[in-house]
Amino acid sequence: MAKLNIFVGTMYGGALDVAEQVKPLFEEVGYEVDIIEQPKLEDLAESEAELCLFCVSTTGSGDFPGNFVPFIRALHDQSPSLSSVRYGLIALGDSSYGETFCGSGRELDRLLEEHGATRLGERLEIDAMETFMADDAAVPWVEEWIDDQQLKVD
Ligand SMILES: Cc1cc2nc3c(=O)[nH]c(=O)nc-3n(C[C@H](O)[C@H](O)[C@H](O)COP(=O)(O)O)c2cc1C
């Protein structure tokens, strides 16, 4: 069965909520889905999953949530080739933070690309100033992502 790993970076649980809400959409189209709440680099670099989705919020001044910091440190330290990785990215943020809006999602996207991974489609940025429940933006985006990128496997 095709595998999808959803990597979560969250402070207050919003990004985890998004992961939990979109998980069934992937199951319906044939994936076995794991939500990874304490991501390690091995979960990405040594995984046989066909596809990954990152759901990552921003804290501090454009910083990664604490649970995501070990992943980013390992990516900097080990700098593996991620050329077999295909991913989607949902960034949660708040535009009232100005230029650090979705800073961690944007930085993660840059790092993944720098290491050879391929993003499928555009990054989704969810602005808490505009969208009260992040799922309201994430669920339709994932439905469209699955269609546009022809990700259905069954
Ligand atoms: C202390 C704090 C700092 C934040 N800093 C930023 C920031 O720099 N940039 C941004 O876009 N959003 C920032 N946010 C907004 C969060 O990213 C946003 O509320 C997000 O939906 C939280 O998701 P989570 O529940 O998964 O942690 C901050 C929120 C808090 C509470």
mmCIF file of C-alpha atoms and ligand atoms in Angstrom:
data_model
loop_
_atom_site.group_PDB
_atom_site.id
_atom_site.type_symbol
_atom_site.label_atom_id
_atom_site.label_comp_id
_atom_site.label_asym_id
_atom_site.label_seq_id
_atom_site.Cartn_x
_atom_site.Cartn_y
_atom_site.Cartn_z
ATOM 1 C CA MET A 1 0.000 0.000 0.000
ATOM 2 C CA ALA A 2 1.225 3.517 -0.803
ATOM 3 C CA LYS A 3 2.447 5.391 2.250
ATOM 4 C CA LEU A 4 2.113 9.023 3.223
ATOM 5 C CA ASN A 5 3.856 10.557 6.208
ATOM 6 C CA ILE A 6 2.492 13.783 7.661
ATOM 7 C CA PHE A 7 5.149 15.727 9.582
ATOM 8 C CA VAL A 8 3.785 18.095 12.213
ATOM 9 C CA GLY A 9 5.430 21.167 13.722
ATOM 10 C CA THR A 10 3.154 22.779 16.287
ATOM 11 C CA MET A 11 3.115 24.816 19.475
ATOM 12 C CA TYR A 12 -0.586 24.909 20.319
ATOM 13 C CA GLY A 13 -1.987 21.995 18.327
ATOM 14 C CA GLY A 14 -3.426 23.827 15.298
ATOM 15 C CA ALA A 15 -1.062 22.146 12.832
ATOM 16 C CA LEU A 16 -1.755 18.752 14.424
ATOM 17 C CA ASP A 17 -5.490 19.395 14.007
ATOM 18 C CA VAL A 18 -4.911 20.087 10.333
ATOM 19 C CA ALA A 19 -2.961 16.822 9.995
ATOM 20 C CA GLU A 20 -5.762 14.883 11.683
ATOM 21 C CA GLN A 21 -8.464 16.491 9.529
ATOM 22 C CA VAL A 22 -6.718 15.820 6.215
ATOM 23 C CA LYS A 23 -5.561 12.270 7.061
ATOM 24 C CA PRO A 24 -8.884 10.622 6.001
ATOM 25 C CA LEU A 25 -8.782 12.417 2.640
ATOM 26 C CA PHE A 26 -5.578 10.540 1.810
ATOM 27 C CA GLU A 27 -6.885 7.257 3.226
ATOM 28 C CA GLU A 28 -9.921 7.558 0.927
ATOM 29 C CA VAL A 29 -7.635 7.660 -2.116
ATOM 30 C CA GLY A 30 -5.536 4.678 -1.112
ATOM 31 C CA TYR A 31 -2.772 5.773 1.278
ATOM 32 C CA GLU A 32 -1.691 4.345 4.575
ATOM 33 C CA VAL A 33 -1.093 7.529 6.591
ATOM 34 C CA ASP A 34 1.177 8.144 9.582
ATOM 35 C CA ILE A 35 1.076 11.419 11.492
ATOM 36 C CA ILE A 36 4.522 12.100 12.947
ATOM 37 C CA GLU A 37 4.307 14.390 15.970
ATOM 38 C CA GLN A 38 7.978 14.240 16.972
ATOM 39 C CA PRO A 39 9.656 14.250 13.560
ATOM 40 C CA LYS A 40 13.187 12.952 13.169
ATOM 41 C CA LEU A 41 15.248 13.337 10.015
ATOM 42 C CA GLU A 42 15.286 9.532 9.550
ATOM 43 C CA ASP A 43 11.501 9.639 9.205
ATOM 44 C CA LEU A 44 12.083 11.542 5.985
ATOM 45 C CA ALA A 45 15.532 10.577 4.732
ATOM 46 C CA GLU A 46 15.195 6.828 5.378
ATOM 47 C CA SER A 47 11.495 6.426 4.757
ATOM 48 C CA GLU A 48 9.943 4.419 1.952
ATOM 49 C CA ALA A 49 6.868 6.659 1.902
ATOM 50 C CA GLU A 50 5.869 7.748 -1.622
ATOM 51 C CA LEU A 51 4.759 11.129 -0.407
ATOM 52 C CA CYS A 52 5.086 13.532 2.539
ATOM 53 C CA LEU A 53 3.026 16.404 3.784
ATOM 54 C CA PHE A 54 4.376 18.994 6.217
ATOM 55 C CA CYS A 55 1.972 20.880 8.509
ATOM 56 C CA VAL A 56 4.093 23.456 10.282
ATOM 57 C CA SER A 57 3.263 26.562 12.280
ATOM 58 C CA THR A 58 5.561 29.466 13.168
ATOM 59 C CA THR A 59 6.432 30.714 16.627
ATOM 60 C CA GLY A 60 8.724 33.334 18.194
ATOM 61 C CA SER A 61 9.946 35.624 15.410
ATOM 62 C CA GLY A 62 9.677 33.320 12.433
ATOM 63 C CA ASP A 63 10.945 30.314 14.421
ATOM 64 C CA PHE A 64 10.226 26.598 14.197
ATOM 65 C CA PRO A 65 8.028 25.075 16.899
ATOM 66 C CA GLY A 66 10.028 23.212 19.566
ATOM 67 C CA ASN A 67 8.963 19.741 18.437
ATOM 68 C CA PHE A 68 10.334 20.484 14.958
ATOM 69 C CA VAL A 69 13.720 21.856 16.035
ATOM 70 C CA PRO A 70 15.531 18.461 16.243
ATOM 71 C CA PHE A 71 14.468 17.731 12.637
ATOM 72 C CA ILE A 72 15.841 21.058 11.402
ATOM 73 C CA ARG A 73 19.085 20.714 13.395
ATOM 74 C CA ALA A 74 19.655 17.246 11.926
ATOM 75 C CA LEU A 75 18.931 18.550 8.428
ATOM 76 C CA HIS A 76 21.582 21.262 8.881
ATOM 77 C CA ASP A 77 24.095 18.881 10.503
ATOM 78 C CA GLN A 78 23.731 15.874 8.215
ATOM 79 C CA SER A 79 22.709 17.619 4.996
ATOM 80 C CA PRO A 80 21.391 14.449 3.309
ATOM 81 C CA SER A 81 20.283 14.217 -0.305
ATOM 82 C CA LEU A 82 16.491 14.286 -0.373
ATOM 83 C CA SER A 83 16.211 13.839 -4.122
ATOM 84 C CA SER A 84 13.698 11.006 -3.809
ATOM 85 C CA VAL A 85 11.354 13.043 -1.586
ATOM 86 C CA ARG A 86 8.107 14.492 -2.987
ATOM 87 C CA TYR A 87 6.219 16.704 -0.623
ATOM 88 C CA GLY A 88 3.445 19.183 0.011
ATOM 89 C CA LEU A 89 3.608 21.943 2.581
ATOM 90 C CA ILE A 90 0.968 23.649 4.697
ATOM 91 C CA ALA A 91 2.311 26.589 6.699
ATOM 92 C CA LEU A 92 0.303 28.124 9.537
ATOM 93 C CA GLY A 93 1.009 31.668 10.615
ATOM 94 C CA ASP A 94 -0.423 35.057 11.413
ATOM 95 C CA SER A 95 0.140 38.052 9.141
ATOM 96 C CA SER A 96 0.054 40.420 12.114
ATOM 97 C CA TYR A 97 3.643 39.215 12.726
ATOM 98 C CA GLY A 98 4.648 41.091 9.565
ATOM 99 C CA GLU A 99 7.750 39.921 7.745
ATOM 100 C CA THR A 100 8.092 36.728 9.797
ATOM 101 C CA PHE A 101 4.680 35.580 8.465
ATOM 102 C CA CYS A 102 4.857 31.795 7.972
ATOM 103 C CA GLY A 103 8.619 32.129 8.468
ATOM 104 C CA SER A 104 9.215 28.540 9.521
ATOM 105 C CA GLY A 105 7.134 27.058 6.685
ATOM 106 C CA ARG A 106 8.961 29.216 4.155
ATOM 107 C CA GLU A 107 12.362 28.312 5.593
ATOM 108 C CA LEU A 108 11.491 24.610 5.661
ATOM 109 C CA ASP A 109 10.416 24.797 2.013
ATOM 110 C CA ARG A 110 13.705 26.479 1.110
ATOM 111 C CA LEU A 111 15.751 23.862 3.007
ATOM 112 C CA LEU A 112 13.910 20.913 1.471
ATOM 113 C CA GLU A 113 14.426 22.318 -2.013
ATOM 114 C CA GLU A 114 18.091 23.028 -1.257
ATOM 115 C CA HIS A 115 18.504 19.347 -0.352
ATOM 116 C CA GLY A 116 16.975 18.177 -3.611
ATOM 117 C CA ALA A 117 13.391 17.408 -2.560
ATOM 118 C CA THR A 118 10.560 18.174 -4.978
ATOM 119 C CA ARG A 119 7.543 20.143 -3.839
ATOM 120 C CA LEU A 120 4.339 19.181 -5.637
ATOM 121 C CA GLY A 121 2.208 22.261 -6.306
ATOM 122 C CA GLU A 122 2.357 25.497 -4.381
ATOM 123 C CA ARG A 123 2.789 25.900 -0.629
ATOM 124 C CA LEU A 124 -0.417 26.676 1.285
ATOM 125 C CA GLU A 125 -0.073 29.523 3.783
ATOM 126 C CA ILE A 126 -2.904 29.819 6.301
ATOM 127 C CA ASP A 127 -3.241 33.210 7.940
ATOM 128 C CA ALA A 128 -4.843 33.120 11.418
ATOM 129 C CA MET A 129 -5.934 36.742 10.821
ATOM 130 C CA GLU A 130 -8.182 35.553 7.997
ATOM 131 C CA THR A 131 -8.996 31.931 8.818
ATOM 132 C CA PHE A 132 -10.211 31.129 12.304
ATOM 133 C CA MET A 133 -10.156 27.341 11.862
ATOM 134 C CA ALA A 134 -7.111 26.287 9.846
ATOM 135 C CA ASP A 135 -8.927 23.120 8.678
ATOM 136 C CA ASP A 136 -11.396 25.282 6.750
ATOM 137 C CA ALA A 137 -8.560 26.270 4.445
ATOM 138 C CA ALA A 138 -6.566 23.029 4.606
ATOM 139 C CA VAL A 139 -9.273 20.495 3.725
ATOM 140 C CA PRO A 140 -10.310 22.027 0.354
ATOM 141 C CA TRP A 141 -6.656 22.698 -0.463
ATOM 142 C CA VAL A 142 -5.762 19.027 0.106
ATOM 143 C CA GLU A 143 -8.746 17.860 -1.985
ATOM 144 C CA GLU A 144 -7.518 20.053 -4.825
ATOM 145 C CA TRP A 145 -3.905 19.016 -4.298
ATOM 146 C CA ILE A 146 -4.820 15.332 -4.602
ATOM 147 C CA ASP A 147 -6.723 16.035 -7.853
ATOM 148 C CA ASP A 148 -4.246 18.443 -9.438
ATOM 149 C CA GLN A 149 -1.203 16.328 -8.666
ATOM 150 C CA GLN A 150 -3.013 13.066 -9.516
ATOM 151 C CA LEU A 151 -2.136 11.524 -6.194
ATOM 152 C CA LYS A 152 -4.953 8.992 -6.090
ATOM 153 C CA VAL A 153 -3.524 5.477 -5.936
ATOM 154 C CA ASP A 154 -6.526 3.137 -5.925
HETATM 155 C C1 LIG B 1 4.282 33.532 20.748
HETATM 156 C C2 LIG B 1 3.810 33.418 19.320
HETATM 157 C C3 LIG B 1 4.661 33.792 18.306
HETATM 158 C C4 LIG B 1 4.243 33.714 16.955
HETATM 159 N N1 LIG B 1 5.089 34.124 15.956
HETATM 160 C C5 LIG B 1 4.668 34.066 14.665
HETATM 161 C C6 LIG B 1 5.511 34.514 13.607
HETATM 162 O O1 LIG B 1 6.641 34.958 13.798
HETATM 163 N N2 LIG B 1 5.043 34.428 12.334
HETATM 164 C C7 LIG B 1 3.790 33.941 12.048
HETATM 165 O O2 LIG B 1 3.419 33.882 10.874
HETATM 166 N N3 LIG B 1 2.958 33.508 13.037
HETATM 167 C C8 LIG B 1 3.370 33.561 14.328
HETATM 168 N N4 LIG B 1 2.529 33.137 15.326
HETATM 169 C C9 LIG B 1 1.175 32.678 14.975
HETATM 170 C C10 LIG B 1 1.056 31.152 14.893
HETATM 171 O O3 LIG B 1 1.952 30.603 13.934
HETATM 172 C C11 LIG B 1 -0.381 30.797 14.489
HETATM 173 O O4 LIG B 1 -1.266 31.225 15.504
HETATM 174 C C12 LIG B 1 -0.562 29.310 14.232
HETATM 175 O O5 LIG B 1 -1.870 29.079 13.759
HETATM 176 C C13 LIG B 1 -0.313 28.476 15.498
HETATM 177 O O6 LIG B 1 -0.356 27.117 15.109
HETATM 178 P P1 LIG B 1 -0.131 25.941 16.182
HETATM 179 O O7 LIG B 1 -1.405 25.880 17.007
HETATM 180 O O8 LIG B 1 0.047 24.717 15.347
HETATM 181 O O9 LIG B 1 1.074 26.245 17.004
HETATM 182 C C14 LIG B 1 2.929 33.226 16.660
HETATM 183 C C15 LIG B 1 2.086 32.843 17.709
HETATM 184 C C16 LIG B 1 2.497 32.951 19.036
HETATM 185 C C17 LIG B 1 1.544 32.577 20.130
#
